[in-house]
């Protein structure tokens, strides 16, 4: 997919190393394959609006940034609920498709690779119902 | 690209290169708080930053701007060892 992952928390790089060495590497049988950034004063989290002043940590904010440095999407969750990696991958695939089409194609609700895209234009106005069905918004 | 640094007792300084957006007063979900911590907007440029990182046995300094030309997934989380 050609996506660089950067993770960020308020922990020091030394704690990142310990977490990698003593827990995460045991889950995947190798080192974490991406940069684990340290944001000890929360300044990066504040820039992105996901730093929680009350608890002094960063919430589960996830940002998709395109090759021009533009934020295409984000999701923010409170600490106890983990993310859905498949949904993140699906969104990146959709943004990559749209970008690759030069903006001529759009991905309707529930789109995933292999499913039909839409080509917005004058002819499609009021005619989506002819080319796209609601059941396509859901997984089979 | 990210450069390795030798870890010592002193933390590398955190560089904040991105301009903090001026207060617009508009539809902030968390009003007040000195205009900081406002949510970024989709379709807008991601604020740049430089920070120390751990990567496969090395300590690196990394800037978001070094990733121009690539798709980036930027993931924040509450802390190491926080279970989820």
PDB file of N, CA and C in Angstrom, chain A residues 85-122:
ATOM      1  N   UNK A  85      -8.258  -1.884  12.528  1.00  0.00           N
ATOM      2  CA  UNK A  85      -7.210  -1.674  11.541  1.00  0.00           C
ATOM      3  C   UNK A  85      -7.730  -1.884  10.121  1.00  0.00           C
ATOM      4  N   UNK A  86      -8.637  -2.871   9.973  1.00  0.00           N
ATOM      5  CA  UNK A  86      -9.174  -3.127   8.627  1.00  0.00           C
ATOM      6  C   UNK A  86      -9.893  -1.907   8.074  1.00  0.00           C
ATOM      7  N   UNK A  87     -10.607  -1.200   8.923  1.00  0.00           N
ATOM      8  CA  UNK A  87     -11.323  -0.022   8.452  1.00  0.00           C
ATOM      9  C   UNK A  87     -10.346   1.080   8.053  1.00  0.00           C
ATOM     10  N   UNK A  88      -9.269   1.213   8.806  1.00  0.00           N
ATOM     11  CA  UNK A  88      -8.248   2.196   8.443  1.00  0.00           C
ATOM     12  C   UNK A  88      -7.644   1.852   7.077  1.00  0.00           C
ATOM     13  N   UNK A  89      -7.321   0.579   6.892  1.00  0.00           N
ATOM     14  CA  UNK A  89      -6.750   0.146   5.607  1.00  0.00           C
ATOM     15  C   UNK A  89      -7.744   0.408   4.473  1.00  0.00           C
ATOM     16  N   UNK A  90      -9.016   0.099   4.727  1.00  0.00           N
ATOM     17  CA  UNK A  90     -10.036   0.330   3.706  1.00  0.00           C
ATOM     18  C   UNK A  90     -10.109   1.808   3.325  1.00  0.00           C
ATOM     19  N   UNK A  91     -10.048   2.672   4.324  1.00  0.00           N
ATOM     20  CA  UNK A  91     -10.120   4.110   4.026  1.00  0.00           C
ATOM     21  C   UNK A  91      -8.908   4.565   3.216  1.00  0.00           C
ATOM     22  N   UNK A  92      -7.735   4.065   3.576  1.00  0.00           N
ATOM     23  CA  UNK A  92      -6.549   4.448   2.813  1.00  0.00           C
ATOM     24  C   UNK A  92      -6.683   3.961   1.369  1.00  0.00           C
ATOM     25  N   UNK A  93      -7.162   2.727   1.196  1.00  0.00           N
ATOM     26  CA  UNK A  93      -7.358   2.213  -0.167  1.00  0.00           C
ATOM     27  C   UNK A  93      -8.321   3.102  -0.947  1.00  0.00           C
ATOM     28  N   UNK A  94      -9.361   3.550  -0.279  1.00  0.00           N
ATOM     29  CA  UNK A  94     -10.342   4.413  -0.940  1.00  0.00           C
ATOM     30  C   UNK A  94      -9.719   5.765  -1.306  1.00  0.00           C
ATOM     31  N   UNK A  95      -8.979   6.355  -0.373  1.00  0.00           N
ATOM     32  CA  UNK A  95      -8.341   7.645  -0.670  1.00  0.00           C
ATOM     33  C   UNK A  95      -7.312   7.501  -1.780  1.00  0.00           C
ATOM     34  N   UNK A  96      -6.609   6.380  -1.794  1.00  0.00           N
ATOM     35  CA  UNK A  96      -5.610   6.173  -2.844  1.00  0.00           C
ATOM     36  C   UNK A  96      -6.288   6.013  -4.204  1.00  0.00           C
ATOM     37  N   UNK A  97      -7.432   5.318  -4.206  1.00  0.00           N
ATOM     38  CA  UNK A  97      -8.151   5.157  -5.473  1.00  0.00           C
ATOM     39  C   UNK A  97      -8.638   6.506  -5.989  1.00  0.00           C
ATOM     40  N   UNK A  98      -9.233   7.275  -5.095  1.00  0.00           N
ATOM     41  CA  UNK A  98      -9.756   8.585  -5.493  1.00  0.00           C
ATOM     42  C   UNK A  98      -8.630   9.469  -6.030  1.00  0.00           C
ATOM     43  N   UNK A  99      -7.508   9.470  -5.307  1.00  0.00           N
ATOM     44  CA  UNK A  99      -6.366  10.282  -5.743  1.00  0.00           C
ATOM     45  C   UNK A  99      -5.842   9.801  -7.090  1.00  0.00           C
ATOM     46  N   UNK A 100      -5.763   8.480  -7.240  1.00  0.00           N
ATOM     47  CA  UNK A 100      -5.270   7.911  -8.496  1.00  0.00           C
ATOM     48  C   UNK A 100      -6.166   8.238  -9.679  1.00  0.00           C
ATOM     49  N   UNK A 101      -7.435   8.444  -9.402  1.00  0.00           N
ATOM     50  CA  UNK A 101      -8.375   8.752 -10.487  1.00  0.00           C
ATOM     51  C   UNK A 101      -8.372  10.242 -10.806  1.00  0.00           C
ATOM     52  N   UNK A 102      -7.580  10.991 -10.083  1.00  0.00           N
ATOM     53  CA  UNK A 102      -7.561  12.434 -10.310  1.00  0.00           C
ATOM     54  C   UNK A 102      -8.872  13.093  -9.922  1.00  0.00           C
ATOM     55  N   UNK A 103      -9.573  12.462  -9.013  1.00  0.00           N
ATOM     56  CA  UNK A 103     -10.829  13.039  -8.542  1.00  0.00           C
ATOM     57  C   UNK A 103     -12.031  12.717  -9.419  1.00  0.00           C
ATOM     58  N   UNK A 104     -11.842  11.852 -10.410  1.00  0.00           N
ATOM     59  CA  UNK A 104     -12.971  11.516 -11.290  1.00  0.00           C
ATOM     60  C   UNK A 104     -13.843  10.416 -10.695  1.00  0.00           C
ATOM     61  N   UNK A 105     -13.290   9.695  -9.704  1.00  0.00           N
ATOM     62  CA  UNK A 105     -14.069   8.627  -9.093  1.00  0.00           C
ATOM     63  C   UNK A 105     -14.255   8.895  -7.610  1.00  0.00           C
ATOM     64  N   UNK A 106     -15.346   8.396  -7.073  1.00  0.00           N
ATOM     65  CA  UNK A 106     -15.627   8.511  -5.649  1.00  0.00           C
ATOM     66  C   UNK A 106     -16.055   7.139  -5.150  1.00  0.00           C
ATOM     67  N   UNK A 107     -15.831   6.899  -3.859  1.00  0.00           N
ATOM     68  CA  UNK A 107     -16.179   5.591  -3.315  1.00  0.00           C
ATOM     69  C   UNK A 107     -17.403   5.718  -2.426  1.00  0.00           C
ATOM     70  N   UNK A 108     -18.492   5.063  -2.816  1.00  0.00           N
ATOM     71  CA  UNK A 108     -19.718   5.169  -2.022  1.00  0.00           C
ATOM     72  C   UNK A 108     -19.602   4.413  -0.697  1.00  0.00           C
ATOM     73  N   UNK A 109     -20.593   4.618   0.148  1.00  0.00           N
ATOM     74  CA  UNK A 109     -20.643   3.983   1.462  1.00  0.00           C
ATOM     75  C   UNK A 109     -20.387   2.486   1.349  1.00  0.00           C
ATOM     76  N   UNK A 110     -19.536   1.984   2.224  1.00  0.00           N
ATOM     77  CA  UNK A 110     -19.276   0.553   2.260  1.00  0.00           C
ATOM     78  C   UNK A 110     -18.336   0.063   1.173  1.00  0.00           C
ATOM     79  N   UNK A 111     -17.800   0.997   0.380  1.00  0.00           N
ATOM     80  CA  UNK A 111     -16.894   0.568  -0.695  1.00  0.00           C
ATOM     81  C   UNK A 111     -15.684  -0.138  -0.111  1.00  0.00           C
ATOM     82  N   UNK A 112     -15.265  -1.149  -0.827  1.00  0.00           N
ATOM     83  CA  UNK A 112     -13.948  -1.729  -0.563  1.00  0.00           C
ATOM     84  C   UNK A 112     -13.414  -2.215  -1.905  1.00  0.00           C
ATOM     85  N   UNK A 113     -12.125  -2.531  -1.981  1.00  0.00           N
ATOM     86  CA  UNK A 113     -11.557  -2.904  -3.275  1.00  0.00           C
ATOM     87  C   UNK A 113     -12.369  -4.005  -3.942  1.00  0.00           C
ATOM     88  N   UNK A 114     -12.651  -3.818  -5.216  1.00  0.00           N
ATOM     89  CA  UNK A 114     -13.462  -4.771  -5.960  1.00  0.00           C
ATOM     90  C   UNK A 114     -14.892  -4.299  -6.117  1.00  0.00           C
ATOM     91  N   UNK A 115     -15.321  -3.447  -5.198  1.00  0.00           N
ATOM     92  CA  UNK A 115     -16.682  -2.922  -5.313  1.00  0.00           C
ATOM     93  C   UNK A 115     -16.708  -1.731  -6.250  1.00  0.00           C
ATOM     94  N   UNK A 116     -17.902  -1.441  -6.691  1.00  0.00           N
ATOM     95  CA  UNK A 116     -18.107  -0.392  -7.677  1.00  0.00           C
ATOM     96  C   UNK A 116     -17.841   1.006  -7.115  1.00  0.00           C
ATOM     97  N   UNK A 117     -17.194   1.826  -7.927  1.00  0.00           N
ATOM     98  CA  UNK A 117     -17.039   3.231  -7.560  1.00  0.00           C
ATOM     99  C   UNK A 117     -18.098   4.048  -8.309  1.00  0.00           C
ATOM    100  N   UNK A 118     -18.189   5.300  -7.983  1.00  0.00           N
ATOM    101  CA  UNK A 118     -19.119   6.189  -8.697  1.00  0.00           C
ATOM    102  C   UNK A 118     -18.308   7.263  -9.411  1.00  0.00           C
ATOM    103  N   UNK A 119     -18.815   7.693 -10.549  1.00  0.00           N
ATOM    104  CA  UNK A 119     -18.156   8.753 -11.307  1.00  0.00           C
ATOM    105  C   UNK A 119     -19.069   9.984 -11.318  1.00  0.00           C
ATOM    106  N   UNK A 120     -18.866  10.861 -10.344  1.00  0.00           N
ATOM    107  CA  UNK A 120     -19.747  12.020 -10.217  1.00  0.00           C
ATOM    108  C   UNK A 120     -19.735  12.881 -11.479  1.00  0.00           C
ATOM    109  N   UNK A 121     -20.886  13.371 -11.850  1.00  0.00           N
ATOM    110  CA  UNK A 121     -21.014  14.232 -13.024  1.00  0.00           C
ATOM    111  C   UNK A 121     -22.460  14.566 -13.227  1.00  0.00           C
ATOM    112  N   UNK A 122     -22.734  15.407 -14.192  1.00  0.00           N
ATOM    113  CA  UNK A 122     -24.113  15.850 -14.417  1.00  0.00           C
ATOM    114  C   UNK A 122     -25.082  14.685 -14.619  1.00  0.00           C
TER     115      UNK A 122
END
